[in-house]
Short mmCIF file of C-alpha atoms in Angstrom, two decimals:
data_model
loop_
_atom_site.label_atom_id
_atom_site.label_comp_id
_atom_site.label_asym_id
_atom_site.label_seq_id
_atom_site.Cartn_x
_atom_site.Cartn_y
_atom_site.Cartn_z
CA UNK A 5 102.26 189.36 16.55
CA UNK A 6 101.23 192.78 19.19
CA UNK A 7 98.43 193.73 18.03
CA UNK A 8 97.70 197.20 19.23
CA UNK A 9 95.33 198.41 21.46
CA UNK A 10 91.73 199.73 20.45
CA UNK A 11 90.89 203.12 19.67
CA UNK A 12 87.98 204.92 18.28
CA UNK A 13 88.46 206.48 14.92
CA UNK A 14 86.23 209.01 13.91
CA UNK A 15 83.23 208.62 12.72
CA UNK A 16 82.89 208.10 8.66
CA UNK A 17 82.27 210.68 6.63
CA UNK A 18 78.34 210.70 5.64
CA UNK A 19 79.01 211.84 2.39
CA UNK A 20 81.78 209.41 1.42
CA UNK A 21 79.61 206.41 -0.29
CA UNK A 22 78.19 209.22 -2.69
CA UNK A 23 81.36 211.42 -2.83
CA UNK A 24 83.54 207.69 -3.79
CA UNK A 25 80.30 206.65 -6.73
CA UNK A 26 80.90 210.08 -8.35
CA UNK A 27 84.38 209.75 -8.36
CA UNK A 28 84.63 206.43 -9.87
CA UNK A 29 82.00 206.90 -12.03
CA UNK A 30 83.86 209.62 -13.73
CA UNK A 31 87.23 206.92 -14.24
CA UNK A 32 85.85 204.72 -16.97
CA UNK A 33 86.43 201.48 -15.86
CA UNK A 34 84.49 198.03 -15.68
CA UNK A 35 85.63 196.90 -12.52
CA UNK A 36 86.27 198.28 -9.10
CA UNK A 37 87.37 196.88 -5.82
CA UNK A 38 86.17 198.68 -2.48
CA UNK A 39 87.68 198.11 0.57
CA UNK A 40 88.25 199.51 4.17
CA UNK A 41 89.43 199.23 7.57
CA UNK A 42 88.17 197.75 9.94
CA UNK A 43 85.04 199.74 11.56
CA UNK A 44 83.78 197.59 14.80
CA UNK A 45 82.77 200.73 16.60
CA UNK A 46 80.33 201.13 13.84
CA UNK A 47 76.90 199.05 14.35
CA UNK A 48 76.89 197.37 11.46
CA UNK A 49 80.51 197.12 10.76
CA UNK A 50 80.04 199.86 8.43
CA UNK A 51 77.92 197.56 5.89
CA UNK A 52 75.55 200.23 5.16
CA UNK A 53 78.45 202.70 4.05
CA UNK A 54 79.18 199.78 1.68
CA UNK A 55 75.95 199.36 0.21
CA UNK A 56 75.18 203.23 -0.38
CA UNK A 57 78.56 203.52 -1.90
CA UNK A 58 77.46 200.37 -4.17
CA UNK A 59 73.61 201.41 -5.19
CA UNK A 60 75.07 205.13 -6.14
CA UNK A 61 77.71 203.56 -8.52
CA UNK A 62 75.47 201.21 -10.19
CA UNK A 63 72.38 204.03 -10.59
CA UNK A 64 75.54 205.94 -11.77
CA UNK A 65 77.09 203.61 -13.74
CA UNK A 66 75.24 200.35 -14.15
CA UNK A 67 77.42 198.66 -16.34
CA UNK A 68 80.36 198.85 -13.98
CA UNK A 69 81.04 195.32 -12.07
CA UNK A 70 81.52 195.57 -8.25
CA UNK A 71 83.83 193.75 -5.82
CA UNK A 72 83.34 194.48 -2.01
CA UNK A 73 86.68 193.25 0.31
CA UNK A 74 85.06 193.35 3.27
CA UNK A 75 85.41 193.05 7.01
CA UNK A 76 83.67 190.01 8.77
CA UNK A 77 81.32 192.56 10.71
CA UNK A 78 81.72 191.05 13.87
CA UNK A 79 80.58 187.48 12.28
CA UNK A 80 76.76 189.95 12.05
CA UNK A 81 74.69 187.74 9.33
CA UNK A 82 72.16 190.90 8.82
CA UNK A 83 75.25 192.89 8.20
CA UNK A 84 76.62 190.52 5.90
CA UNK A 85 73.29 190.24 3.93
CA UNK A 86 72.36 193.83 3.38
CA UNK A 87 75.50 194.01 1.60
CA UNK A 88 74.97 191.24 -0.36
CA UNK A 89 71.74 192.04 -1.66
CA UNK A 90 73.42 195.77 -2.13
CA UNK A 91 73.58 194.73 -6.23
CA UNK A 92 77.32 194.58 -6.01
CA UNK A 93 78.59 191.73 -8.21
CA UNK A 94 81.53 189.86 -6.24
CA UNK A 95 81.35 189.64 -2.41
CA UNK A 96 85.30 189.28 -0.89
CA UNK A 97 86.05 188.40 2.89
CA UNK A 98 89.44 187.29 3.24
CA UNK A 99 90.23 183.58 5.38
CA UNK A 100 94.11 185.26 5.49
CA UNK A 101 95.37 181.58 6.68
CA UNK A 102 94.82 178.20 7.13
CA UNK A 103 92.85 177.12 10.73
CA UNK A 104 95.65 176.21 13.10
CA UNK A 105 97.29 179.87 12.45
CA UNK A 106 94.52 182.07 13.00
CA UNK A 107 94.82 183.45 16.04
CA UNK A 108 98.80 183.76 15.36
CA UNK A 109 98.42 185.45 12.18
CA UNK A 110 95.18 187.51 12.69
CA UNK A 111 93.33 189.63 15.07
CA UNK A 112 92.07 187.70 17.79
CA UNK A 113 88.30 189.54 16.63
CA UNK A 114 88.51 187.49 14.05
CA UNK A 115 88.17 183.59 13.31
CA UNK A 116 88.88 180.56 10.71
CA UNK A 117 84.49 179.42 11.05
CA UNK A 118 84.28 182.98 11.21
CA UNK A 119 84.76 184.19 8.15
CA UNK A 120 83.50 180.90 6.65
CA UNK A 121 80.12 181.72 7.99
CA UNK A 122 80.34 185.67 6.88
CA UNK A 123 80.83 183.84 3.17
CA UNK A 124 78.29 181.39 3.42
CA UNK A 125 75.83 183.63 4.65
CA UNK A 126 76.55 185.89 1.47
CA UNK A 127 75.80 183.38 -0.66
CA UNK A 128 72.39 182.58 1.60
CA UNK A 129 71.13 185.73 1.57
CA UNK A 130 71.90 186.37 -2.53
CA UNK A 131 71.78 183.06 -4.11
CA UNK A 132 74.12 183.13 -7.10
CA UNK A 133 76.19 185.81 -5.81
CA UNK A 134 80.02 184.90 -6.63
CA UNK A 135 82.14 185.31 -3.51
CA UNK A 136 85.63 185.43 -2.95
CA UNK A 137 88.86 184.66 -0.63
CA UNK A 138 92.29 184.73 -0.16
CA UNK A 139 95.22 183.49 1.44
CA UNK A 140 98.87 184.15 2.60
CA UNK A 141 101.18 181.73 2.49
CA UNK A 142 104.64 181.11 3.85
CA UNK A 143 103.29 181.46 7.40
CA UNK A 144 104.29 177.53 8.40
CA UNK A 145 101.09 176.03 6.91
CA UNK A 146 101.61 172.28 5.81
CA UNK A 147 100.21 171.20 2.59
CA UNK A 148 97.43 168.95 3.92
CA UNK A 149 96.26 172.58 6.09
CA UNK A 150 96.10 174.29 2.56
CA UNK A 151 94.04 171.47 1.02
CA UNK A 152 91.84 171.88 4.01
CA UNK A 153 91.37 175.39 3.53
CA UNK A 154 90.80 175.25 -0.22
CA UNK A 155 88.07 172.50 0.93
CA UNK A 156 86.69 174.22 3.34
CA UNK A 157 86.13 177.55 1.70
CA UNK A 158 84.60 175.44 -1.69
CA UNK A 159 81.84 173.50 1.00
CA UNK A 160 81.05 177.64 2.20
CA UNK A 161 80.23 178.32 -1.75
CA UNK A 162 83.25 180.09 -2.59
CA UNK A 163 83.98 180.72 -6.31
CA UNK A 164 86.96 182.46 -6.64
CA UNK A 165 90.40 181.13 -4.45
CA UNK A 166 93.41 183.12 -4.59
CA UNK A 167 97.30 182.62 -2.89
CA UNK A 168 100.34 184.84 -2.42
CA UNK A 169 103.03 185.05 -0.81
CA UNK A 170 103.10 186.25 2.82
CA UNK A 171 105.83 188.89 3.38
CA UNK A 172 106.84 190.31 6.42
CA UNK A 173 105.74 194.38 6.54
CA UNK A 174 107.99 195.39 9.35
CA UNK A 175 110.61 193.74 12.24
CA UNK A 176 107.14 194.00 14.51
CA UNK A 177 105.32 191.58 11.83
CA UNK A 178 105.42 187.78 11.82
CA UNK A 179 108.60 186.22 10.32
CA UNK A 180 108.17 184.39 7.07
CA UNK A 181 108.81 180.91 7.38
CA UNK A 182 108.98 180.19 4.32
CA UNK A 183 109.15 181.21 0.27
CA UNK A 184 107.15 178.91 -2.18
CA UNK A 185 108.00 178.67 -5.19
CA UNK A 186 106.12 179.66 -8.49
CA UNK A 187 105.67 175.94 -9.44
CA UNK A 188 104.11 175.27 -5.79
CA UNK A 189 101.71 178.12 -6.86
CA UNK A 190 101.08 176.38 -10.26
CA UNK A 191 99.94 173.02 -8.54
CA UNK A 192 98.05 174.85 -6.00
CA UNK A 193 95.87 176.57 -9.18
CA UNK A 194 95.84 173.37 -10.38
CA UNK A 195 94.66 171.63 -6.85
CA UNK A 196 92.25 174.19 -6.69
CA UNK A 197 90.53 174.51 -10.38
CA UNK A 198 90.48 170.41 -11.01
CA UNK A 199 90.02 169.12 -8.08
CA UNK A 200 88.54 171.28 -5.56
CA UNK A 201 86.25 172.76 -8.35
CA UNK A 202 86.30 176.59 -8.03
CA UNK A 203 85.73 178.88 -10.67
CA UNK A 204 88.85 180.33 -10.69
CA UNK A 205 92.21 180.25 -8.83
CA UNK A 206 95.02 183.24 -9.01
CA UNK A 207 97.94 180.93 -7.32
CA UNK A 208 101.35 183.07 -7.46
CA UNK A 209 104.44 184.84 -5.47
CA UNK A 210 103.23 188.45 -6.31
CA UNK A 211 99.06 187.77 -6.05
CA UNK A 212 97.19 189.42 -3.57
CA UNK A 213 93.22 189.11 -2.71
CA UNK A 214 93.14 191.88 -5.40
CA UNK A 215 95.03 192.59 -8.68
CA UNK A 216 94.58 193.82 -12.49
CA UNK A 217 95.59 190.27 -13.92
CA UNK A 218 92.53 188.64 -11.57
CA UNK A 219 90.24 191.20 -12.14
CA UNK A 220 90.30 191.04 -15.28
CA UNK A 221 89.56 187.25 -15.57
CA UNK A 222 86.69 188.17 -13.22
CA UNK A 223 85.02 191.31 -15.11
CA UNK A 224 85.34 189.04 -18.50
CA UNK A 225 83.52 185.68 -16.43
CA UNK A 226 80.74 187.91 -14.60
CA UNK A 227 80.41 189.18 -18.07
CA UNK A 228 80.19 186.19 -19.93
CA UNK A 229 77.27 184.97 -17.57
CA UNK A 230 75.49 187.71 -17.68
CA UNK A 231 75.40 187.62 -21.47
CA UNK A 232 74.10 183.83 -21.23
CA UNK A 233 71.37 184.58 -18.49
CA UNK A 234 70.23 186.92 -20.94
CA UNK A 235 70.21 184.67 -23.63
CA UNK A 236 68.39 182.33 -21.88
CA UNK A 237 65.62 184.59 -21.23
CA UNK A 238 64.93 185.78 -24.22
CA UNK A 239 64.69 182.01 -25.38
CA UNK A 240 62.27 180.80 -22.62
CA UNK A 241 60.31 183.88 -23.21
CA UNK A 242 60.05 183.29 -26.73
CA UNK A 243 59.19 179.50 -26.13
#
């Protein structure tokens, strides 16, 4: 894959975190998914634009659940943690593809220990904190790389696992080597929920690092826990 050659955007707008809270606020829904280019040129990656946008929504709205899919920021740990102690509720960084077809498949900024380290240092710096991570498949990736992956990801903390199917955008993209089927998808859900042990796997031809059917699951489990931390409380403090 050409990857094209670097430009400088223009810098963010300053009043976009508040302007986007507002806006959402106003929807009515229980979970949202933020997400943005990539912003290098930025110091921080832009990980400050992320966690204004996140503490207006939740002094907005703080029964909404938030997911951040996020940049690696340059592999920058206190970039990583500010957002993660930002109070949003699911922490996403994509791995995109198993090890050996990183630098094929993805910018050459980026890396396979990478983004395992902008995940585990997520989970370091909010403990507790469910994170979150995706790949494409149909790139060329044996089935020992994807149990690798899936392994690797669980040892960085990683709750929530989720595979699609890569397809090719344009002629100028990477060809796709191959289509799985739905019932590969089904034993990779299965690989990954009973034997790898995360939380949750959304394994399919159509999934992508984001979608209704997966959010859903995840507003309903970040729910559910939140309801029995609370319950716990109150029963230690009433001990």
């Amino acid at each position: 894959m050409e990857w094209p050659a670097a430009s400088t955007p223009p810098p963010p707008d300053p009043d976009e975190p508040e302007n986007t809270a507002k806006a959402i606020a106003e929807w009515g829904v229980g979970y949202i998914v933020l997400t943005s280019v990539d912003r290098d040129d930025i110091e921080d990656g832009g990980s400050e634009h992320f966690a204004r946008t996140v503490r207006t929504l939740k002094a907005l709205r703080p029964d909404i659940l938030c997911e951040c899919l996020v940049p690696d920021f340059r592999g920058d740990a206190a970039a990583v943690s500010h957002l993660a102690r930002s109070g949003l509720d699911v922490f996403a960084h994509n791995v995109e593809t198993v090890e050996r077809l990183q630098k094929r498949v993805r910018d050459p900024r980026a890396g396979y220990e990478q983004s395992l380290n902008v995940l585990r240092e997520a989970k370091v710096a909010k403990p507790g904190l469910t994170t979150k991570t995706s790949v494409m498949l149909g790139l060329g990736e044996t089935d020992e790389e994807i149990e690798r992956v899936m392994r690797d990801c669980k040892d960085a903390g990683v709750d929530i696992f989720t595979l699609g199917q890569y397809l090719r955008p344009t002629e100028k993209h990477l060809p796709v080597k191959a289509y799985v089927t739905p019932e590969k998808f089904e034993t990779w859900k299965k690989y990954g929920e009973e034997v790898v042990g995360f939380r949750y796997v959304a394994s399919g031809p159509l999934v992508r690092s984001s979608y209704k059917a997966g959010e859903f699951f995840i507003e309903s489990m970040l729910r559910e826990d939140a309801k029995r931390e609370n319950e716990d409380f109150k029963t230690s403090q009433a001990a």
